[in-house]
mmCIF file of C-alpha atoms and ligand atoms in Angstrom:
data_model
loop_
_atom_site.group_PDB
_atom_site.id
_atom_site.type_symbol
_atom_site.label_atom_id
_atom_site.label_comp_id
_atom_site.label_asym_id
_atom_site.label_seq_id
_atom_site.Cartn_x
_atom_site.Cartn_y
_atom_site.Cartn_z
ATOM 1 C CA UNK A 1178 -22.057 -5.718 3.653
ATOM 2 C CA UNK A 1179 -20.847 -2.362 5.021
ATOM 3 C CA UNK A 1180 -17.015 -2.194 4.908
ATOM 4 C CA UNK A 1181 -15.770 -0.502 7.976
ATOM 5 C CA UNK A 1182 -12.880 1.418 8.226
ATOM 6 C CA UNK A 1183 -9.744 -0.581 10.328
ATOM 7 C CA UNK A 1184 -8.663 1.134 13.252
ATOM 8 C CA UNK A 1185 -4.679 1.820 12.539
ATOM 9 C CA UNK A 1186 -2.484 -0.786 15.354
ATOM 10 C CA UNK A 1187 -0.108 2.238 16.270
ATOM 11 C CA UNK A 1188 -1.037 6.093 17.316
ATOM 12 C CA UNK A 1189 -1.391 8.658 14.903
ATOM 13 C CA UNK A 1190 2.410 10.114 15.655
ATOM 14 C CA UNK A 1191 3.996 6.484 15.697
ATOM 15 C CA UNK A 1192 5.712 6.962 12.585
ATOM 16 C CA UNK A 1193 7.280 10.330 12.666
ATOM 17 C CA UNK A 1194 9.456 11.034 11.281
ATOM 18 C CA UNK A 1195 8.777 8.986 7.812
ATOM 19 C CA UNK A 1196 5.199 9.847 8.126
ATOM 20 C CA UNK A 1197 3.874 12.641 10.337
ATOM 21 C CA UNK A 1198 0.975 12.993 12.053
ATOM 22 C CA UNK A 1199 -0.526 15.335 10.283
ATOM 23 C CA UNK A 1200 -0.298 12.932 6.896
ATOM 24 C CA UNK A 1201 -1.615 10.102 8.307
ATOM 25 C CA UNK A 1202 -4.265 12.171 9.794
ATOM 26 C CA UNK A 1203 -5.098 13.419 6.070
ATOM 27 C CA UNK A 1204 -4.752 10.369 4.321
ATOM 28 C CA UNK A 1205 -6.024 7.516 7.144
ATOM 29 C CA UNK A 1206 -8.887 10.059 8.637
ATOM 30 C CA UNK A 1207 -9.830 11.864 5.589
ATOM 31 C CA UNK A 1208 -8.725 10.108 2.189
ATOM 32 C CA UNK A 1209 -9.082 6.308 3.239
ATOM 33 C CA UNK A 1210 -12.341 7.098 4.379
ATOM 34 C CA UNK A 1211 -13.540 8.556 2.067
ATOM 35 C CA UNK A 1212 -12.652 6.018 -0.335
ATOM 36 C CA UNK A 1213 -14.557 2.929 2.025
ATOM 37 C CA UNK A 1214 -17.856 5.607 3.189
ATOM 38 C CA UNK A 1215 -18.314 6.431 -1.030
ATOM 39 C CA UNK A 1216 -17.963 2.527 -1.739
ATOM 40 C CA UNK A 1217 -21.058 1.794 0.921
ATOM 41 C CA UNK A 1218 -22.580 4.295 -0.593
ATOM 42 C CA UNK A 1219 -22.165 3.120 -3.954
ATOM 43 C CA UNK A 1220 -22.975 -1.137 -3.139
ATOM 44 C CA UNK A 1221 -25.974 0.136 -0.859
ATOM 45 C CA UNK A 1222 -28.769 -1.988 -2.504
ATOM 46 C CA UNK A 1223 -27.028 -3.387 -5.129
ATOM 47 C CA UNK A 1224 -25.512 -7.549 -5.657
ATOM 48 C CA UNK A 1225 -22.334 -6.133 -4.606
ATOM 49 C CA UNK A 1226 -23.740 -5.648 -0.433
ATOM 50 C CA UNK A 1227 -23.054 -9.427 -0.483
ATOM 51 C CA UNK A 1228 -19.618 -9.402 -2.043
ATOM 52 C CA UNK A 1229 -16.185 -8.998 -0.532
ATOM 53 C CA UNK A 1230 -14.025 -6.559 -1.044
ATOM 54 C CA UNK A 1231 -11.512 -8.785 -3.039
ATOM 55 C CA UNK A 1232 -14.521 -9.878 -4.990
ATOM 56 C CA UNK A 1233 -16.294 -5.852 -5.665
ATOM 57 C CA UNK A 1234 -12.860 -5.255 -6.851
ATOM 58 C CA UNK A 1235 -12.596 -8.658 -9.163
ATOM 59 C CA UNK A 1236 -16.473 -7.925 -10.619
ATOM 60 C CA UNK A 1237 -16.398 -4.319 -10.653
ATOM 61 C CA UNK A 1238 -15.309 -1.003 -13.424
ATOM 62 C CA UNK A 1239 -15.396 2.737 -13.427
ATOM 63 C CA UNK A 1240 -16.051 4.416 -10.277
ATOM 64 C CA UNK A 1241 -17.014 1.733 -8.117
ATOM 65 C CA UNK A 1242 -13.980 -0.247 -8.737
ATOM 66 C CA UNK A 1243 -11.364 2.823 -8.179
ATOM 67 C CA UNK A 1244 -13.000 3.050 -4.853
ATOM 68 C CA UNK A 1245 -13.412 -0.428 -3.476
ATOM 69 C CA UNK A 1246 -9.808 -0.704 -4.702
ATOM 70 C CA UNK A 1247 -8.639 2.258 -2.887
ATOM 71 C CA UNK A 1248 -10.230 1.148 -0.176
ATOM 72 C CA UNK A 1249 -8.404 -2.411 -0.190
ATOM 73 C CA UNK A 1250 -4.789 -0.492 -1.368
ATOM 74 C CA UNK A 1251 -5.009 2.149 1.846
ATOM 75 C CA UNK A 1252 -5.631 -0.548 4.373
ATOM 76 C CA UNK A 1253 -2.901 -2.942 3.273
ATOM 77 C CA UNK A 1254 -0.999 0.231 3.226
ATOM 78 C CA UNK A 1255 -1.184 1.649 6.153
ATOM 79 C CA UNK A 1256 -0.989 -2.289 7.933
ATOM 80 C CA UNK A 1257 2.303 -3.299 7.039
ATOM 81 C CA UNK A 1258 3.449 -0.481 9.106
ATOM 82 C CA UNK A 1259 4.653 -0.328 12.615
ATOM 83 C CA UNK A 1260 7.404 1.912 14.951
ATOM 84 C CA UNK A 1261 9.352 -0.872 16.163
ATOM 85 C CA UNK A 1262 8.747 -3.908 13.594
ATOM 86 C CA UNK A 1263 11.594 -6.105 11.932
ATOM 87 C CA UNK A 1264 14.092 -4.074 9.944
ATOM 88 C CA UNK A 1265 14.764 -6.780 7.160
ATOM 89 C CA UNK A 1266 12.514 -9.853 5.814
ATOM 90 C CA UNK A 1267 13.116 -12.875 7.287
ATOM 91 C CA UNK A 1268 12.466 -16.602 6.229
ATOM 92 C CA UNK A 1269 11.244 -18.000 2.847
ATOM 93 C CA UNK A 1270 10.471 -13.958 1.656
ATOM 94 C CA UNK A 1271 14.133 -13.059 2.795
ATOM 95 C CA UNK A 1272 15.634 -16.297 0.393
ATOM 96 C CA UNK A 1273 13.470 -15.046 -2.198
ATOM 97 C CA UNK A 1274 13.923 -11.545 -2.491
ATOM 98 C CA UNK A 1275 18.044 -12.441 -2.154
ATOM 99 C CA UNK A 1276 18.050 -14.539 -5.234
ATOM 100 C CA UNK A 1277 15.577 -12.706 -7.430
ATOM 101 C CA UNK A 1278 16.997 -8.846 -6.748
ATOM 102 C CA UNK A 1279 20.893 -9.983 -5.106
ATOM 103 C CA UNK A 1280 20.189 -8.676 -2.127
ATOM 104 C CA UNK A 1281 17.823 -7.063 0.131
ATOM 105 C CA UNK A 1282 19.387 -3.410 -0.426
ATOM 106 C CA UNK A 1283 19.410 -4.337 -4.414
ATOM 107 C CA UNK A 1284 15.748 -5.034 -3.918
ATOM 108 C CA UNK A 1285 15.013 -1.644 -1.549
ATOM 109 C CA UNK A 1286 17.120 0.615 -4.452
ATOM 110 C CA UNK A 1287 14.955 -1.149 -7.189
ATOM 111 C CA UNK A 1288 11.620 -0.476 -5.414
ATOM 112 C CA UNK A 1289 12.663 3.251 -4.879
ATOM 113 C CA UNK A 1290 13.182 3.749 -8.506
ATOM 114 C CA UNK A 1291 10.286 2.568 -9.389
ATOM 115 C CA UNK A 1292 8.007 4.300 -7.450
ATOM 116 C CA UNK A 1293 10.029 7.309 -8.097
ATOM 117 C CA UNK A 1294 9.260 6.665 -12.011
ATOM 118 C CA UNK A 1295 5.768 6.030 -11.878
ATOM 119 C CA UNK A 1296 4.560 8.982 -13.746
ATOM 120 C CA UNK A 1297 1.507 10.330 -12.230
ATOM 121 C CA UNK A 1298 -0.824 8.864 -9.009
ATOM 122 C CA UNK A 1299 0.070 5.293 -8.367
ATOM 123 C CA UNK A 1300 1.336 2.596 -6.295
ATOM 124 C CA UNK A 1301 4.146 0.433 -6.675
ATOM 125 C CA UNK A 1302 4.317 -3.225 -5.348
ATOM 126 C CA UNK A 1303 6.047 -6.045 -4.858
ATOM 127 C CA UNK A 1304 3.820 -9.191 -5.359
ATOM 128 C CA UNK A 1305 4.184 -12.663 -5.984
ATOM 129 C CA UNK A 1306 2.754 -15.193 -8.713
ATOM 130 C CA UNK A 1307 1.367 -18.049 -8.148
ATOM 131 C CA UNK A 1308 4.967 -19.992 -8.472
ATOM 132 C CA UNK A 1309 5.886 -18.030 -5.372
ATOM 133 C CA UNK A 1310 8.155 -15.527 -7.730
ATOM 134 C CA UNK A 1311 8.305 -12.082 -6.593
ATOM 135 C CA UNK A 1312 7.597 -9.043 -9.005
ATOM 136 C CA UNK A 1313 7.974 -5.530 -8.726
ATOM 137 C CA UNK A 1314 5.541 -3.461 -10.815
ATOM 138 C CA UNK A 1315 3.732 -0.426 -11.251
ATOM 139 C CA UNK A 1316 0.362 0.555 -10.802
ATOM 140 C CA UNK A 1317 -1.783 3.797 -11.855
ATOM 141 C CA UNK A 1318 -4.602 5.876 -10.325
ATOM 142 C CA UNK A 1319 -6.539 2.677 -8.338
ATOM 143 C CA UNK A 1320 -5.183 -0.153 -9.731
ATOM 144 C CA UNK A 1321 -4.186 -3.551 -7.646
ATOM 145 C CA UNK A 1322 -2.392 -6.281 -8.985
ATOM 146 C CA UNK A 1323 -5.085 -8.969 -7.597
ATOM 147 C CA UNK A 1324 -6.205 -8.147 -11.323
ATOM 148 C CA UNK A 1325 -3.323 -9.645 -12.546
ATOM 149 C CA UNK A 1326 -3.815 -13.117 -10.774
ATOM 150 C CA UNK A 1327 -0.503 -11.523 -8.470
ATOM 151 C CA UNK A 1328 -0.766 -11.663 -4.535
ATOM 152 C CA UNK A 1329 0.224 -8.262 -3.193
ATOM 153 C CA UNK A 1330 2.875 -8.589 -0.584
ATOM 154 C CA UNK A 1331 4.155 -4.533 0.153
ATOM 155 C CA UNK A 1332 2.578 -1.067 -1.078
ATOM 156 C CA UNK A 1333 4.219 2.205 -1.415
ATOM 157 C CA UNK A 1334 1.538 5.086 -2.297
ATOM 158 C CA UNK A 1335 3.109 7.155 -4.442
ATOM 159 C CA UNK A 1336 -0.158 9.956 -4.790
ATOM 160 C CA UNK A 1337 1.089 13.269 -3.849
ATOM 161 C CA UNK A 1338 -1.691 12.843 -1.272
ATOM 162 C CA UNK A 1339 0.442 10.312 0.622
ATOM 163 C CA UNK A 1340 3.769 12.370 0.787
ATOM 164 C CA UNK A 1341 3.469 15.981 -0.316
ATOM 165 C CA UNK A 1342 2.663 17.686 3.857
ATOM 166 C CA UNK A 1343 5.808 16.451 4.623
ATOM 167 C CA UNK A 1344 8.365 15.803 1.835
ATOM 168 C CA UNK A 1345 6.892 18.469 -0.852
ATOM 169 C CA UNK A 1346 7.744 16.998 -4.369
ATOM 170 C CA UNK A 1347 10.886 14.541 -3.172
ATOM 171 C CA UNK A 1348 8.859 11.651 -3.673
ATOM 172 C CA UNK A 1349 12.193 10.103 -3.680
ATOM 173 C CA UNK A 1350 13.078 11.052 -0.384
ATOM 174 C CA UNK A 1351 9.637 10.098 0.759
ATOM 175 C CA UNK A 1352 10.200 6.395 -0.839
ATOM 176 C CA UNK A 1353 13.213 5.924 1.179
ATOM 177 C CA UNK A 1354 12.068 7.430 4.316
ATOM 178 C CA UNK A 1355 9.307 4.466 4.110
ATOM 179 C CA UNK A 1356 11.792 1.626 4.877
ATOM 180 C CA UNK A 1357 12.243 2.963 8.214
ATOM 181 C CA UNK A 1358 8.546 2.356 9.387
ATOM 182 C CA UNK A 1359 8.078 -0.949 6.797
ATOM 183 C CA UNK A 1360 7.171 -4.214 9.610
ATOM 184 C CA UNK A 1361 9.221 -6.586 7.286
ATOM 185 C CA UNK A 1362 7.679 -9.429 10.139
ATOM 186 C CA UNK A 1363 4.154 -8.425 8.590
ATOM 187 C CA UNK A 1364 5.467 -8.541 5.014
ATOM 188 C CA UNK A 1365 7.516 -11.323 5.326
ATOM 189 C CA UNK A 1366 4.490 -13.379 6.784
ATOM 190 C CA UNK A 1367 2.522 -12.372 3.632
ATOM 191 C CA UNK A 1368 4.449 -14.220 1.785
ATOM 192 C CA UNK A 1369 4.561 -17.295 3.516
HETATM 193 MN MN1 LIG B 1968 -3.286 7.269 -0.638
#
Protein backbone atom coordinates (compact mmCIF):
# COMPACT_ATOMS: atom_id res chain seq x y z
CA UNK A 1 0.00 0.00 0.00
CA UNK A 2 1.17 3.57 -0.68
CA UNK A 3 0.34 5.82 2.32
CA UNK A 4 -0.79 9.14 1.09
CA UNK A 5 -0.36 12.19 2.71
CA UNK A 6 -3.98 13.68 4.41
CA UNK A 7 -4.96 16.85 3.13
CA UNK A 8 -5.07 19.24 6.47
CA UNK A 9 -9.34 20.14 7.17
CA UNK A 10 -8.42 23.95 7.74
CA UNK A 11 -6.12 26.47 5.47
CA UNK A 12 -2.64 26.79 5.97
CA UNK A 13 -3.10 30.29 8.12
CA UNK A 14 -6.13 28.82 10.22
CA UNK A 15 -4.22 28.61 13.24
CA UNK A 16 -2.30 31.77 13.59
CA UNK A 17 -1.47 32.81 15.91
CA UNK A 18 -0.48 29.39 17.90
CA UNK A 19 0.88 28.06 14.73
CA UNK A 20 1.77 30.22 11.74
CA UNK A 21 1.67 29.63 8.40
CA UNK A 22 4.89 29.46 7.70
CA UNK A 23 5.33 26.35 10.43
CA UNK A 24 2.75 24.42 9.28
CA UNK A 25 3.95 24.99 5.85
CA UNK A 26 7.49 23.53 7.07
CA UNK A 27 6.38 20.86 9.10
CA UNK A 28 2.85 19.62 7.17
CA UNK A 29 4.44 20.38 3.46
CA UNK A 30 7.96 19.56 4.06
CA UNK A 31 8.64 17.38 7.33
CA UNK A 32 5.35 15.17 7.37
CA UNK A 33 6.04 14.38 3.98
CA UNK A 34 8.90 13.54 4.04
CA UNK A 35 8.43 11.20 6.75
CA UNK A 36 5.20 9.22 4.65
CA UNK A 37 7.22 9.66 0.76
CA UNK A 38 10.68 7.90 2.66
CA UNK A 39 8.28 5.17 4.30
CA UNK A 40 6.85 4.21 0.53
CA UNK A 41 10.01 4.26 -0.38
CA UNK A 42 11.26 2.09 2.18
CA UNK A 43 7.93 -0.79 2.12
CA UNK A 44 8.14 -0.56 -1.84
CA UNK A 45 8.45 -4.36 -2.54
CA UNK A 46 8.71 -5.57 0.68
CA UNK A 47 5.69 -7.71 3.18
CA UNK A 48 5.17 -4.44 4.69
CA UNK A 49 3.16 -2.90 1.06
CA UNK A 50 0.33 -5.03 2.54
CA UNK A 51 0.45 -3.80 6.11
CA UNK A 52 -1.16 -0.84 7.79
CA UNK A 53 0.33 1.76 9.17
CA UNK A 54 -0.61 0.76 12.82
CA UNK A 55 0.68 -2.63 11.89
CA UNK A 56 4.45 -1.31 9.92
CA UNK A 57 4.74 0.47 13.13
CA UNK A 58 3.76 -2.75 15.51
CA UNK A 59 6.26 -5.19 13.18
CA UNK A 60 8.82 -2.78 12.37
CA UNK A 61 12.69 -1.31 14.02
CA UNK A 62 15.37 1.11 13.04
CA UNK A 63 14.68 3.37 10.29
CA UNK A 64 11.63 2.10 8.94
CA UNK A 65 9.82 2.23 12.14
CA UNK A 66 10.94 6.02 13.09
CA UNK A 67 9.36 6.85 9.83
CA UNK A 68 6.11 4.98 9.56
CA UNK A 69 5.75 6.27 13.14
CA UNK A 70 6.36 9.78 12.26
CA UNK A 71 4.23 9.45 9.72
CA UNK A 72 1.22 8.14 12.02
CA UNK A 73 2.39 10.90 15.04
CA UNK A 74 2.23 14.08 12.35
CA UNK A 75 -1.17 13.17 11.06
CA UNK A 76 -2.88 12.61 14.40
CA UNK A 77 -1.10 15.78 15.13
CA UNK A 78 -1.95 18.03 12.93
CA UNK A 79 -5.96 16.40 13.01
CA UNK A 80 -6.97 17.19 16.33
CA UNK A 81 -6.62 20.71 15.33
CA UNK A 82 -9.13 23.20 14.18
CA UNK A 83 -9.79 27.39 14.41
CA UNK A 84 -13.08 27.25 15.90
CA UNK A 85 -13.39 23.65 17.67
CA UNK A 86 -14.63 23.02 21.38
CA UNK A 87 -12.55 24.83 23.98
CA UNK A 88 -12.83 22.08 26.78
CA UNK A 89 -13.54 18.11 26.57
CA UNK A 90 -16.80 17.17 26.92
CA UNK A 91 -18.58 13.82 27.94
CA UNK A 92 -17.05 10.55 29.30
CA UNK A 93 -13.19 12.20 28.41
CA UNK A 94 -14.27 15.45 30.36
CA UNK A 95 -15.40 13.00 33.72
CA UNK A 96 -12.25 11.33 33.24
CA UNK A 97 -9.69 13.76 32.91
CA UNK A 98 -11.65 15.69 36.13
CA UNK A 99 -11.13 12.81 38.44
CA UNK A 100 -7.74 11.54 37.35
CA UNK A 101 -5.82 15.24 37.11
CA UNK A 102 -8.73 17.51 39.45
CA UNK A 103 -9.56 19.42 36.85
CA UNK A 104 -9.26 20.23 33.31
CA UNK A 105 -6.72 23.27 33.96
CA UNK A 106 -4.78 20.73 36.52
CA UNK A 107 -4.63 18.42 33.56
CA UNK A 108 -3.57 21.39 30.78
CA UNK A 109 -0.64 22.68 33.56
CA UNK A 110 0.47 18.94 33.90
CA UNK A 111 0.68 18.34 30.12
CA UNK A 112 2.70 21.66 29.70
CA UNK A 113 5.28 20.52 32.10
CA UNK A 114 5.79 17.66 30.65
CA UNK A 115 6.36 18.44 27.33
CA UNK A 116 8.38 21.27 28.54
CA UNK A 117 10.68 18.51 30.38
CA UNK A 118 11.07 16.15 27.75
CA UNK A 119 14.71 16.50 27.18
CA UNK A 120 15.48 16.38 23.60
CA UNK A 121 12.96 15.64 20.27
CA UNK A 122 9.77 14.11 21.47
CA UNK A 123 6.17 14.06 21.90
CA UNK A 124 4.14 14.05 24.83
CA UNK A 125 0.63 12.37 25.08
CA UNK A 126 -2.15 11.74 26.83
CA UNK A 127 -3.47 8.14 26.16
CA UNK A 128 -5.62 5.75 27.66
CA UNK A 129 -5.25 1.94 28.76
CA UNK A 130 -7.28 -0.47 28.05
CA UNK A 131 -9.40 0.15 31.51
CA UNK A 132 -10.28 3.48 29.93
CA UNK A 133 -7.57 5.28 32.45
CA UNK A 134 -5.90 8.20 31.07
CA UNK A 135 -1.99 8.63 31.18
CA UNK A 136 0.22 11.31 30.45
CA UNK A 137 3.70 10.27 29.27
CA UNK A 138 6.62 11.02 27.38
CA UNK A 139 7.92 9.96 24.27
CA UNK A 140 11.48 10.37 22.42
CA UNK A 141 12.71 10.87 18.84
CA UNK A 142 9.65 8.61 16.96
CA UNK A 143 8.19 6.84 19.52
CA UNK A 144 4.16 6.18 19.91
CA UNK A 145 2.62 4.75 22.74
CA UNK A 146 0.52 2.11 20.51
CA UNK A 147 3.83 0.20 21.60
CA UNK A 148 2.80 0.26 24.92
CA UNK A 149 -0.69 -1.45 24.35
CA UNK A 150 -1.94 2.62 25.19
CA UNK A 151 -4.54 4.28 22.73
CA UNK A 152 -3.26 7.75 21.89
CA UNK A 153 -5.90 10.32 22.51
CA UNK A 154 -3.85 14.09 22.08
CA UNK A 155 -0.16 14.88 20.72
CA UNK A 156 1.94 17.82 21.39
CA UNK A 157 5.27 17.76 19.12
CA UNK A 158 7.72 18.98 21.08
CA UNK A 159 10.81 18.80 18.07
CA UNK A 160 12.21 22.16 17.68
CA UNK A 161 10.97 21.53 14.13
CA UNK A 162 7.37 22.00 15.30
CA UNK A 163 7.84 25.35 17.28
CA UNK A 164 11.20 27.03 16.81
CA UNK A 165 9.90 29.72 13.34
CA UNK A 166 7.69 31.07 15.63
CA UNK A 167 8.37 30.75 19.40
CA UNK A 168 12.40 30.37 19.16
CA UNK A 169 13.43 28.18 22.23
CA UNK A 170 10.07 28.93 24.57
CA UNK A 171 8.88 25.62 24.00
CA UNK A 172 6.90 26.50 26.97
CA UNK A 173 5.19 29.23 25.50
CA UNK A 174 4.68 27.19 22.40
CA UNK A 175 2.95 24.29 24.67
CA UNK A 176 0.50 26.68 25.95
CA UNK A 177 -0.18 28.54 22.87
CA UNK A 178 -1.41 24.90 21.57
CA UNK A 179 -4.59 24.82 23.75
CA UNK A 180 -5.94 27.58 21.83
CA UNK A 181 -6.15 25.64 18.43
CA UNK A 182 -6.68 21.93 20.38
CA UNK A 183 -10.59 20.62 18.84
CA UNK A 184 -11.30 19.09 22.36
CA UNK A 185 -14.77 17.72 20.20
CA UNK A 186 -12.11 15.61 18.12
CA UNK A 187 -10.21 14.55 21.25
CA UNK A 188 -12.93 14.04 23.33
CA UNK A 189 -14.54 11.65 20.64
CA UNK A 190 -11.24 9.66 20.70
CA UNK A 191 -11.86 8.65 23.72
CA UNK A 192 -15.20 7.52 23.55
MN1 LIG B 1 7.02 17.24 13.88
Amino acid sequence: MKFEQPRLPYAIDALQPAISARTIDFHYGKHEKTYIDTLNTLIEGTPFADMSLEEIIAKSDGKLFNNAAQAWNHIFYFFQFSPNGLKAPSGKLAEKIDATFGSFDDFKRIFEEKGATLFGSGWVWLSADKDGELHITQGANASNPMTDGLRPILVFDVWEHAYYLDYQNRRAEYLHNLWQVVDWDIVSMRYE
